[in-house]
Coordinates of N, CA and C in Angstrom, one line a residue:
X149 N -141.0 164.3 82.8 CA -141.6 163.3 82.0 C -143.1 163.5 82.0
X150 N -143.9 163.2 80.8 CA -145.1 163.6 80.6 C -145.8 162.1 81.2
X151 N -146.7 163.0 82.1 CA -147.7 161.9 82.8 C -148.6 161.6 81.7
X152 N -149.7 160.3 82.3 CA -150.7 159.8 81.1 C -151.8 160.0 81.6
X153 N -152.6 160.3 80.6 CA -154.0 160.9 80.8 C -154.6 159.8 81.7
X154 N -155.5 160.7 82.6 CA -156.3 160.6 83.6 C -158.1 160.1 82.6
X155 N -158.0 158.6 82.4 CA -158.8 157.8 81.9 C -159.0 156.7 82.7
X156 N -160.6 156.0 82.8 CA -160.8 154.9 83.1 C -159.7 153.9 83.6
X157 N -159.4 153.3 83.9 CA -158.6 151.8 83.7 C -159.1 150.4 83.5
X158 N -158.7 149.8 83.9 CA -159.2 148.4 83.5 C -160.3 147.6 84.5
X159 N -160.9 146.3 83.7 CA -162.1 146.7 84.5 C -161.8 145.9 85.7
X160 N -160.6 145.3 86.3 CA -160.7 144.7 87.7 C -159.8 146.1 88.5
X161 N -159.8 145.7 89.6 CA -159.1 147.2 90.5 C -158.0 146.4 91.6
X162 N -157.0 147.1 92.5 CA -156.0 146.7 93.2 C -157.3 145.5 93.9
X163 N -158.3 146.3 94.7 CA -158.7 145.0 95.9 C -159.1 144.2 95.3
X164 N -159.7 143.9 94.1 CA -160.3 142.8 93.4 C -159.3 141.8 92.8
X165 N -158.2 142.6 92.5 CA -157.1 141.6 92.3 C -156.1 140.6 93.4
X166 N -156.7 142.0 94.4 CA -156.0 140.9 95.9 C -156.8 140.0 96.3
X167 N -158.0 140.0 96.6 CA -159.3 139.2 96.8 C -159.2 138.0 96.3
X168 N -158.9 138.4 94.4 CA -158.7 136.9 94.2 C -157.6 136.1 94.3
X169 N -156.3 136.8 94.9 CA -155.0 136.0 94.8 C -155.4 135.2 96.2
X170 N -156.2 136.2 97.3 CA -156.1 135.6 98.6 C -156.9 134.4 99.0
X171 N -158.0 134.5 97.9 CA -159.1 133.3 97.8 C -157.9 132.4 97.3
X172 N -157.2 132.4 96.0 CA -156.4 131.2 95.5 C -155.5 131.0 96.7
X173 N -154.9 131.2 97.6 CA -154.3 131.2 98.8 C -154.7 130.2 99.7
X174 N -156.6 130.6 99.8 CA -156.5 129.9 100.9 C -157.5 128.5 100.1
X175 N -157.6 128.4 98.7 CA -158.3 126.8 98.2 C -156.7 126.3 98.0
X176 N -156.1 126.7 97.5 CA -155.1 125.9 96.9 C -154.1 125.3 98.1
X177 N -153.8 123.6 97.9 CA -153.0 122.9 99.1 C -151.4 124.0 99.4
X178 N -150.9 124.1 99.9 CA -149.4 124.7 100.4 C -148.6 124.9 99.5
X179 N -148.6 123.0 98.9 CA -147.1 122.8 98.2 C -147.7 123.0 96.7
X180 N -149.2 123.1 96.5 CA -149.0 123.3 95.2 C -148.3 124.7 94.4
X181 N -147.5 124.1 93.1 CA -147.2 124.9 92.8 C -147.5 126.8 92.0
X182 N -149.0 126.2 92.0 CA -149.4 128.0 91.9 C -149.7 128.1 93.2
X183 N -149.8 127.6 93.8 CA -150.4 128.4 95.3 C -148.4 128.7 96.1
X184 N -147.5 128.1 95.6 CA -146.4 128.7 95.7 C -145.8 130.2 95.0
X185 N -146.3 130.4 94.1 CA -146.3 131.5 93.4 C -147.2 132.3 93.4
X186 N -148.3 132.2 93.9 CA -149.2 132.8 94.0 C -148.8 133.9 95.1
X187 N -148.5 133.1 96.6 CA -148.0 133.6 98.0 C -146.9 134.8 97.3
X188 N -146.1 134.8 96.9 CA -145.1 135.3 96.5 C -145.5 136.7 95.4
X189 N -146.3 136.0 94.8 CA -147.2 137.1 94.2 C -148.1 138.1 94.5
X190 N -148.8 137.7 95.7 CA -149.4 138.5 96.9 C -149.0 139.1 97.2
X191 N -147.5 138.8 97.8 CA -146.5 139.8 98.5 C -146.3 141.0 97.9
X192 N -145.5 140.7 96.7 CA -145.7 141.7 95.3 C -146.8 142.8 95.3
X193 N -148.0 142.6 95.2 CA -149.0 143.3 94.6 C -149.5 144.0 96.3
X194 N -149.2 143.3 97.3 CA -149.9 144.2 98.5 C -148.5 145.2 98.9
X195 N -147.5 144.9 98.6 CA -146.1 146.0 98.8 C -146.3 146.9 97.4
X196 N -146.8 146.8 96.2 CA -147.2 147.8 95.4 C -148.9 149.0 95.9
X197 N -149.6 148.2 96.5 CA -151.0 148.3 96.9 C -150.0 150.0 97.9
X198 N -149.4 149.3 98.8 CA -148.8 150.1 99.9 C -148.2 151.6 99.4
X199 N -147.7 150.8 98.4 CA -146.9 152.5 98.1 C -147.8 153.3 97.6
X200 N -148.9 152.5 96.7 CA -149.4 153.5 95.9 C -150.1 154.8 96.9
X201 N -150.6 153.8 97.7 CA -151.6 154.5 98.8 C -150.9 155.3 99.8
X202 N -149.3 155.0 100.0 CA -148.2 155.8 100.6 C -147.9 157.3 99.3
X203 N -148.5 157.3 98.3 CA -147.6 158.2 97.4 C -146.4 157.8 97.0
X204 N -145.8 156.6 97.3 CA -144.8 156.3 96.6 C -143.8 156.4 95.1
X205 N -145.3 156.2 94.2 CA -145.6 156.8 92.8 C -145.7 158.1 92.4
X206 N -145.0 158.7 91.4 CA -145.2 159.8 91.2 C -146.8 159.9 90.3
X207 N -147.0 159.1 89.7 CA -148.4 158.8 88.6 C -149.3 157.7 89.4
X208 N -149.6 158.1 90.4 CA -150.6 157.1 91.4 C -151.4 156.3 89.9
X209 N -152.2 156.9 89.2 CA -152.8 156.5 88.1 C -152.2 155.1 87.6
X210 N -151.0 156.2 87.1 CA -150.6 154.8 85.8 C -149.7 153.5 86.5
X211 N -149.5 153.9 87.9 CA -149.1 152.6 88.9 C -150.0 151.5 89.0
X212 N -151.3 152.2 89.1 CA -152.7 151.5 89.7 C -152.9 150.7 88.6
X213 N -153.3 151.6 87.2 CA -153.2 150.9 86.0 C -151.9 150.0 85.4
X214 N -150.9 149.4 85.6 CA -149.8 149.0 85.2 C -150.1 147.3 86.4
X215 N -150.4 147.8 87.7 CA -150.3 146.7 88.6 C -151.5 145.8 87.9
X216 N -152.7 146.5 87.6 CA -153.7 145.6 87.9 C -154.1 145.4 86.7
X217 N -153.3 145.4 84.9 CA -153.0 144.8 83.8 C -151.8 143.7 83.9
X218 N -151.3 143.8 84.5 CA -150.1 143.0 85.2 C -150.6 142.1 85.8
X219 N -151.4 141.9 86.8 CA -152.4 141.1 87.5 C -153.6 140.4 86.7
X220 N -153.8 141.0 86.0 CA -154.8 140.1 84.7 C -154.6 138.9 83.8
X221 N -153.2 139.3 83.5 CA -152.3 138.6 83.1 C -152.3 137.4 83.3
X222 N -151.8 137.0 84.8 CA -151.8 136.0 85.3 C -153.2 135.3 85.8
X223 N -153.9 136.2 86.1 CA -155.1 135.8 86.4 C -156.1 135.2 85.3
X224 N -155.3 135.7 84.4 CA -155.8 134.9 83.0 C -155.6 134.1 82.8
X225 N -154.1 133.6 83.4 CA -153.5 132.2 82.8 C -154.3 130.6 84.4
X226 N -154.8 131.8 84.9 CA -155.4 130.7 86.1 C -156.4 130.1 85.9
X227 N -157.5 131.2 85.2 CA -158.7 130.7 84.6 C -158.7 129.8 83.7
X228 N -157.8 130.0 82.9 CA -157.7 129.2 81.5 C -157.6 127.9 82.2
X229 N -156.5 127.4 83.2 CA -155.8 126.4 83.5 C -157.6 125.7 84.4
X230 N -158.3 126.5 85.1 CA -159.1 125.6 85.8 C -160.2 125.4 84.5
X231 N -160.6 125.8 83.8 CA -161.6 126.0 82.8 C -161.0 124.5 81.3
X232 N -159.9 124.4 81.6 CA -159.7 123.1 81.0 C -159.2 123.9 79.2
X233 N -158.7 125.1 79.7 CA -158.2 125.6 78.3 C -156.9 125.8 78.1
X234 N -155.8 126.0 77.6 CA -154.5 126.4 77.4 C -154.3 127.3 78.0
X235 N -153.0 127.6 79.0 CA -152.9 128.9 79.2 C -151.7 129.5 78.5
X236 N -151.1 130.5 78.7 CA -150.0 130.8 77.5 C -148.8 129.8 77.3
X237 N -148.0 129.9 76.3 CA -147.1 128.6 76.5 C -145.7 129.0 78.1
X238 N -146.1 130.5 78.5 CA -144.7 130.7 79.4 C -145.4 129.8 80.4
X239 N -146.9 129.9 80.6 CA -147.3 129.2 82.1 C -147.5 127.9 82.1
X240 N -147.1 127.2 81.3 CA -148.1 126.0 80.6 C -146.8 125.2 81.6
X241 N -145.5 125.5 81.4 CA -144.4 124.4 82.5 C -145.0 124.5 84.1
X242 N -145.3 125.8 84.5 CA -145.4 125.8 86.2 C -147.2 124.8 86.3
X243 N -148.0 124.9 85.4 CA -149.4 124.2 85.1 C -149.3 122.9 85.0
X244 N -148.3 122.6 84.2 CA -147.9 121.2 84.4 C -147.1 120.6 85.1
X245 N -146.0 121.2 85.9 CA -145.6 120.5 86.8 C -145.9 121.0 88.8
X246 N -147.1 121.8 88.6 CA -147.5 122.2 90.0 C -147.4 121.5 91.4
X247 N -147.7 119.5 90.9 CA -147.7 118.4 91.5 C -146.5 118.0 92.1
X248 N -145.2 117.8 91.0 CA -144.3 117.5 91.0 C -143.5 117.0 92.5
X249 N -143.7 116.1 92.9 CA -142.6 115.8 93.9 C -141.4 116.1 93.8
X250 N -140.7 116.2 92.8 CA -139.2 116.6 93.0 C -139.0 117.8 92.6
X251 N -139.8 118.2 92.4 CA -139.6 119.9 92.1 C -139.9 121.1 93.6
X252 N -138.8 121.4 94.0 CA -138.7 122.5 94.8 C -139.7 123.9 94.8
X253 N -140.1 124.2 96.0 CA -140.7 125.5 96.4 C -140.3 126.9 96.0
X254 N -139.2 126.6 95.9 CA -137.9 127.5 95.3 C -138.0 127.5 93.8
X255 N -137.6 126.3 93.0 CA -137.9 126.6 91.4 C -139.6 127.0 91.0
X256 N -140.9 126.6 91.9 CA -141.7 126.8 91.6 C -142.1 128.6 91.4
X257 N -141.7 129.1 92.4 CA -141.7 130.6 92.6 C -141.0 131.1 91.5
X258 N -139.8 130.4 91.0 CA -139.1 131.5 90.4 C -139.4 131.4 88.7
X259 N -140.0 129.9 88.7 CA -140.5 129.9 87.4 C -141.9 130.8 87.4
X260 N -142.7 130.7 88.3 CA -144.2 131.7 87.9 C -143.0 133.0 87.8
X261 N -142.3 134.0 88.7 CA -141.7 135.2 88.2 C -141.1 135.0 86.8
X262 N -140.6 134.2 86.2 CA -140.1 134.1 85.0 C -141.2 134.3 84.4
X263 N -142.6 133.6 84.2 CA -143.5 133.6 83.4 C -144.0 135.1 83.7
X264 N -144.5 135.6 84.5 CA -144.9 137.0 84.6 C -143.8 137.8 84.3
X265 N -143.3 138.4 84.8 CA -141.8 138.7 84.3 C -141.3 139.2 83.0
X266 N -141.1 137.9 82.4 CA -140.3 137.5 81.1 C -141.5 137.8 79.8
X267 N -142.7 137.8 80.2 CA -143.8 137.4 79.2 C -144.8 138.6 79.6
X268 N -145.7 138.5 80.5 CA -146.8 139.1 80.9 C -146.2 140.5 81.7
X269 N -145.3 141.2 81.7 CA -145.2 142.7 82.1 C -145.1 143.2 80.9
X270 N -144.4 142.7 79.8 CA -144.0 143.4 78.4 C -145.8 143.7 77.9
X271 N -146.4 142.9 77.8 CA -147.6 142.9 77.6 C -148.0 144.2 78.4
X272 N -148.4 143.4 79.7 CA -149.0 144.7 80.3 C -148.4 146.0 80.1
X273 N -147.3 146.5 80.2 CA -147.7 147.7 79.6 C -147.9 148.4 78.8
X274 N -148.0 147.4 77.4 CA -148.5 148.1 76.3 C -150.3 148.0 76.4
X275 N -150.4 147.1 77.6 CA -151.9 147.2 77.9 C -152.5 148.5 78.1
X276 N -151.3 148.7 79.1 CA -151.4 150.0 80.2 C -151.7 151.2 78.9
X277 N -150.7 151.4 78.5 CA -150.6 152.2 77.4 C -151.3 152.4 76.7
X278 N -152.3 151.4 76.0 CA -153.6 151.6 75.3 C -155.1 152.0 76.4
X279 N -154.6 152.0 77.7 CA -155.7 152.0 78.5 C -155.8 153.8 78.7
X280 N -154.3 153.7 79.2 CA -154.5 155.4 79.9 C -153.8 156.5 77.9
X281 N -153.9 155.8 77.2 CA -153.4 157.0 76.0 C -151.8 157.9 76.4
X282 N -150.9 156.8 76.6 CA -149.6 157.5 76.6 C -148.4 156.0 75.9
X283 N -147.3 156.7 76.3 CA -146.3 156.3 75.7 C -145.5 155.0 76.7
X284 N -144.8 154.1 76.6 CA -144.1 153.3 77.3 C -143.1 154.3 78.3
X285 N -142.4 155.3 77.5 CA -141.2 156.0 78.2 C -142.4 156.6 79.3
X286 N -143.5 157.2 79.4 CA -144.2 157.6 80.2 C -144.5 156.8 81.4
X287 N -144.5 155.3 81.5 CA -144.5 154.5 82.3 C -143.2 154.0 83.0
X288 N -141.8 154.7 82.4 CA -140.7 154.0 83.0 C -140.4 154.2 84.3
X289 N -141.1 155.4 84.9 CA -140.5 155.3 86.6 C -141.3 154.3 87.4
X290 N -142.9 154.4 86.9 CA -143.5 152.9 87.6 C -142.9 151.2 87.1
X291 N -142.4 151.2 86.2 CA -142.0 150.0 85.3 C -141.1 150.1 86.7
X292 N -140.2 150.5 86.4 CA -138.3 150.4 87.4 C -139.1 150.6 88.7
X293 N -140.2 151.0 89.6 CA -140.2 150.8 90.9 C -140.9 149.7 91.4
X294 N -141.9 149.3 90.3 CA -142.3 147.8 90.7 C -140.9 146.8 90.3
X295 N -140.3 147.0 89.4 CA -139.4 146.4 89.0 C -138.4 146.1 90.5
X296 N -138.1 147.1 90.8 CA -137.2 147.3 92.3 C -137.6 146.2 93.5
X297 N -138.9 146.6 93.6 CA -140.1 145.9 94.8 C -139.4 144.4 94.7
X298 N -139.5 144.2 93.0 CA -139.9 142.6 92.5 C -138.6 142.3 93.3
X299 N -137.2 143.0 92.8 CA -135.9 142.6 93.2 C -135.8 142.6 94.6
X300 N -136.2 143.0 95.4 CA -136.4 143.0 97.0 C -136.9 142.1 97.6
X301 N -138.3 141.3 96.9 CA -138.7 140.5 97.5 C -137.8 139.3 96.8
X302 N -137.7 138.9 95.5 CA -136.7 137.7 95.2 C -135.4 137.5 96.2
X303 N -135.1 138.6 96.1 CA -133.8 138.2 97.8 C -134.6 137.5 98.9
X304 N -135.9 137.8 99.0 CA -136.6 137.5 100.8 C -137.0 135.8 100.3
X305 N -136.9 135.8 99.0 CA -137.7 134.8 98.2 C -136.5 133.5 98.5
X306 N -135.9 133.8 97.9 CA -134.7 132.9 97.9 C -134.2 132.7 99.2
X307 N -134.1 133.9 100.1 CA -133.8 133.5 101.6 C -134.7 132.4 102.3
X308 N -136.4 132.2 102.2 CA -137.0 131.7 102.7 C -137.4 130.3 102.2
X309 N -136.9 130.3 100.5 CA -137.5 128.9 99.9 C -136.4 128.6 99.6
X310 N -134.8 128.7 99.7 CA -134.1 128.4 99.4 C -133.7 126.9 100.4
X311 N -132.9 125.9 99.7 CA -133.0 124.6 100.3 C -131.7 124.2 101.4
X312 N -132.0 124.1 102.9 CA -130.5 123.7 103.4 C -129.1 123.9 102.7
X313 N -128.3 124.3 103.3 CA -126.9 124.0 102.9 C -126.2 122.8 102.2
X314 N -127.0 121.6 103.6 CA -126.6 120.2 103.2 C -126.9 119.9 101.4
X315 N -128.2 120.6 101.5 CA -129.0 119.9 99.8 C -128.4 120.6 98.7
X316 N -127.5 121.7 99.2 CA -127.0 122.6 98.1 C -125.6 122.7 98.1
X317 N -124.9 121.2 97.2 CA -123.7 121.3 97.3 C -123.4 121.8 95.9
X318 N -122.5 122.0 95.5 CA -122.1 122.4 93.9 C -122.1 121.4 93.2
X319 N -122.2 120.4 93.3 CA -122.9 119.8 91.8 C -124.2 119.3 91.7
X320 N -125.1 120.2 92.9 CA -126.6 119.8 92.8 C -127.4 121.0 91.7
X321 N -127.9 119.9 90.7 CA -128.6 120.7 89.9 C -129.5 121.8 90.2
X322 N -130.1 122.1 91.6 CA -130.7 123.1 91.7 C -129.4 124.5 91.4
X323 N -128.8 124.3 92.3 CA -127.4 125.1 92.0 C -127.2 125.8 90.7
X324 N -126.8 125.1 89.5 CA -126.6 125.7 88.5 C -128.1 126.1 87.8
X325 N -129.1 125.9 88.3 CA -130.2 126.1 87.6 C -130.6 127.7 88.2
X326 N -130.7 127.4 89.3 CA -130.7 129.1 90.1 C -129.6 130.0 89.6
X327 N -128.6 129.9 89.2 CA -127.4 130.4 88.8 C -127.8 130.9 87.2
X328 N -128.6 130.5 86.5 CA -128.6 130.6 85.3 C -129.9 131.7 85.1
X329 N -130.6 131.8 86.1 CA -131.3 132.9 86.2 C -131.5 134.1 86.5
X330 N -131.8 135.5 85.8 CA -131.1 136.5 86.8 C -132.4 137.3 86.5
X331 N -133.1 137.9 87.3 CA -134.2 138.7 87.5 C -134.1 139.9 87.0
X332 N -132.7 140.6 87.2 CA -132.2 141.8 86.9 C -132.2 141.7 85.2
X333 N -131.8 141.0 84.5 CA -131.5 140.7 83.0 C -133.1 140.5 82.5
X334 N -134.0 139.5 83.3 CA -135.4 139.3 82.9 C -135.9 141.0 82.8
X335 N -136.1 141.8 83.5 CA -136.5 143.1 83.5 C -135.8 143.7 82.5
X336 N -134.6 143.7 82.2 CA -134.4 144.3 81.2 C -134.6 144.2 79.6
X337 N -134.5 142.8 79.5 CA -135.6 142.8 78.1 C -137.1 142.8 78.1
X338 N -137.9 142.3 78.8 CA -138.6 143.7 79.4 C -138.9 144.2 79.2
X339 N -138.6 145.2 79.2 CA -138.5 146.3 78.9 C -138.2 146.6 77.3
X340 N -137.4 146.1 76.4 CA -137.1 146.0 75.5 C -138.2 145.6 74.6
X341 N -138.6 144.4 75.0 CA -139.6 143.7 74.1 C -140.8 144.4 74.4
X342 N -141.1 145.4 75.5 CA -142.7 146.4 75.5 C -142.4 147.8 74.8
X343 N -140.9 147.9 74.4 CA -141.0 148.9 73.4 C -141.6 148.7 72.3
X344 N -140.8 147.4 72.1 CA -140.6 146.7 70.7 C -141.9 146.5 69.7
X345 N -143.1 146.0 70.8 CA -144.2 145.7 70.7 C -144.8 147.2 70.4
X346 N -144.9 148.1 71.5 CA -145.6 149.1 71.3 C -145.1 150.3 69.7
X347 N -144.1 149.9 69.5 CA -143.2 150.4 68.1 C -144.1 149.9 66.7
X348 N -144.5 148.1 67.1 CA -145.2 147.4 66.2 C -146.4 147.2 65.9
X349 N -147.1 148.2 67.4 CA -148.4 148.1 66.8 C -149.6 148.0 65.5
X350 N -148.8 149.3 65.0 CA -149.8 149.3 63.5 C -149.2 148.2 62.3
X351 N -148.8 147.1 63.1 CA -148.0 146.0 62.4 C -148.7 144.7 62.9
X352 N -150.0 144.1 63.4 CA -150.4 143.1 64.3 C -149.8 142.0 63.3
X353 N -149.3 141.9 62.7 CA -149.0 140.5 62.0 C -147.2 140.2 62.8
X354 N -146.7 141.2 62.9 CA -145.2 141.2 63.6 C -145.5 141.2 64.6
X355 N -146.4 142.5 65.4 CA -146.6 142.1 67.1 C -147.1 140.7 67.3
X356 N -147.6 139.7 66.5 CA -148.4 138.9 66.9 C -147.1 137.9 66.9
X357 N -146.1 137.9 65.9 CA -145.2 136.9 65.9 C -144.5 137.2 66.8
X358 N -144.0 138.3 67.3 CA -143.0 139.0 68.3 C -143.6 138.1 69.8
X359 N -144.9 138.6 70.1 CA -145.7 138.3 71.4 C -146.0 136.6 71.3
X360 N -145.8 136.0 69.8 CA -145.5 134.3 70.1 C -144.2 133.8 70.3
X361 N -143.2 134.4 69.6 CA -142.1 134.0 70.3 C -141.1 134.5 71.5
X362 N -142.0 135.5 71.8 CA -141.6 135.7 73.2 C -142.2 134.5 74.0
X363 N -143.3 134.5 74.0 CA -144.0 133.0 75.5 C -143.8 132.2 75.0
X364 N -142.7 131.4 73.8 CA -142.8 130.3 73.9 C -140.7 130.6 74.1
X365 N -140.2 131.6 74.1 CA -138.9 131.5 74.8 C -138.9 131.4 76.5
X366 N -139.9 132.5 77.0 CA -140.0 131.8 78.2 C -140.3 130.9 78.9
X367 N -141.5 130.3 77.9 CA -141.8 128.8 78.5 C -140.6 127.7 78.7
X368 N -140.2 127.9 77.7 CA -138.8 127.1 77.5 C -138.0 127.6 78.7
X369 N -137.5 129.1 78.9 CA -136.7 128.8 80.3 C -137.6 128.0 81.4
X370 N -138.9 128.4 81.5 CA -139.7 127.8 82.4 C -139.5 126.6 83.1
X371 N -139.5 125.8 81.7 CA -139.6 124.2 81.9 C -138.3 124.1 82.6
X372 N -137.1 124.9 81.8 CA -136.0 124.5 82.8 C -135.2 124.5 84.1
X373 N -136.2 125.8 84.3 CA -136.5 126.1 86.2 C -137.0 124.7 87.1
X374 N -137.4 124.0 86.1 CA -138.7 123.6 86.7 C -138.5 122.1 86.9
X375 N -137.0 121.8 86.2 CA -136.6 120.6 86.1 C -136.2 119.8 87.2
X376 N -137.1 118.0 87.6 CA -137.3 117.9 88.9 C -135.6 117.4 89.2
X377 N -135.6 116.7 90.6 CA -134.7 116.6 91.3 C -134.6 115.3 90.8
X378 N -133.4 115.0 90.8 CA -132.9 113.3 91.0 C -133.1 113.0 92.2
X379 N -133.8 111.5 92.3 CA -134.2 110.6 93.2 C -133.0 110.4 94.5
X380 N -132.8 110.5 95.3 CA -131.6 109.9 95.6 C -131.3 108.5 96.1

């Protein structure tokens, strides 16, 4: 597989992006909900940090560049949110219900990976792609090994925020709502839709429709991750 040219990248870097997740870590209260997804997102990007620096990657480069357009992303939709502006419509459910008393630690995390995920990797790598001058198939070994990471930590994710036995009987709505989500399926369109996009480039009137109704489909799963608990 043809590597991508050895160019600039983008203008934040791995430490600058951990810097600011760890700053958001330590202002934001526990239970809020970006600072729930945030933690989880840290994890993510310092187990990518690791490999790169392990050689894990065969294109150290286009890893470096893929994590930290990927990281922008989100970092974009943080700014927006404290700055009093819109952030995209996937992040706009975890923004609005961050507060939530009845909304679990557990749907908070897994709605921000929906929103990054489902919305903001397809992007990033057509970011990536106009950054370093290559192709999407050029990026697919780093796409599928961060992809991997992601699926390793969602198991540790769910082990750790997942709710007592007692709280999770089968007809508790968190139950079917976790059930209705699959990380592995999120990655795969994905994938699909950063072809799709990078196919439509010299078309911004389609990529623009394509890249709106993508974040307002996952907003919509969003919200329904996100849906609080009955009182009891």
């Amino acid at each position: 597989m043809a590597h991508c040219e050895q160019v600039p990248t983008a203008a934040l870097t791995v430490d600058t992006v951990l810097s600011r997740m760890r700053a958001l870590d330590t202002a934001l209260p526990a239970r809020d909900g970006i600072a729930v997804f945030n933690r989880v997102y840290l994890a993510v990007t310092e187990a990518v940090d690791r490999h790169i620096d392990g050689g894990r990657f065969a294109d150290a480069s286009a890893a470096t560049a893929l994590d930290v357009r990927f990281a922008e992303r989100y970092l974009a939709a943080v700014d927006a949110a404290e700055e009093d502006r819109r952030p995209p419509a996937c992040w706009r459910p975890l923004f609005q219900f961050r507060r939530h008393p009845g909304v679990r630690p557990l749907q908070f995390a897994l709605a921000g990976i929906n929103a990054h995920i489902g919305h903001d990797l397809a992007l990033a790598v057509v970011d990536t792609c106009r950054t370093l001058g290559c192709e999407p198939v050029d990026l697919e070994d780093e796409f599928d090994r961060v992809g991997d990471l992601l699926v390793s930590l969602e198991e540790r994710i769910r082990d750790e925020l997942m709710p007592g036995p007692d709280l999770l009987q089968i007809a508790d709505p968190l139950t079917h709502l976790l059930g209705s989500w699959s990380l592995e399926r999120a990655r795969e369109a994905t994938w699909a839709a950063a072809r799709a996009l990078w196919a439509l480039r010299r078309l911004p009137d389609v990529a623009g429709e394509l890249t709106e109704r993508l974040d307002a489909a996952v907003g919509f799963a969003g919200r329904m991750l996100l849906t609080p608990s009955l009182p009891d």
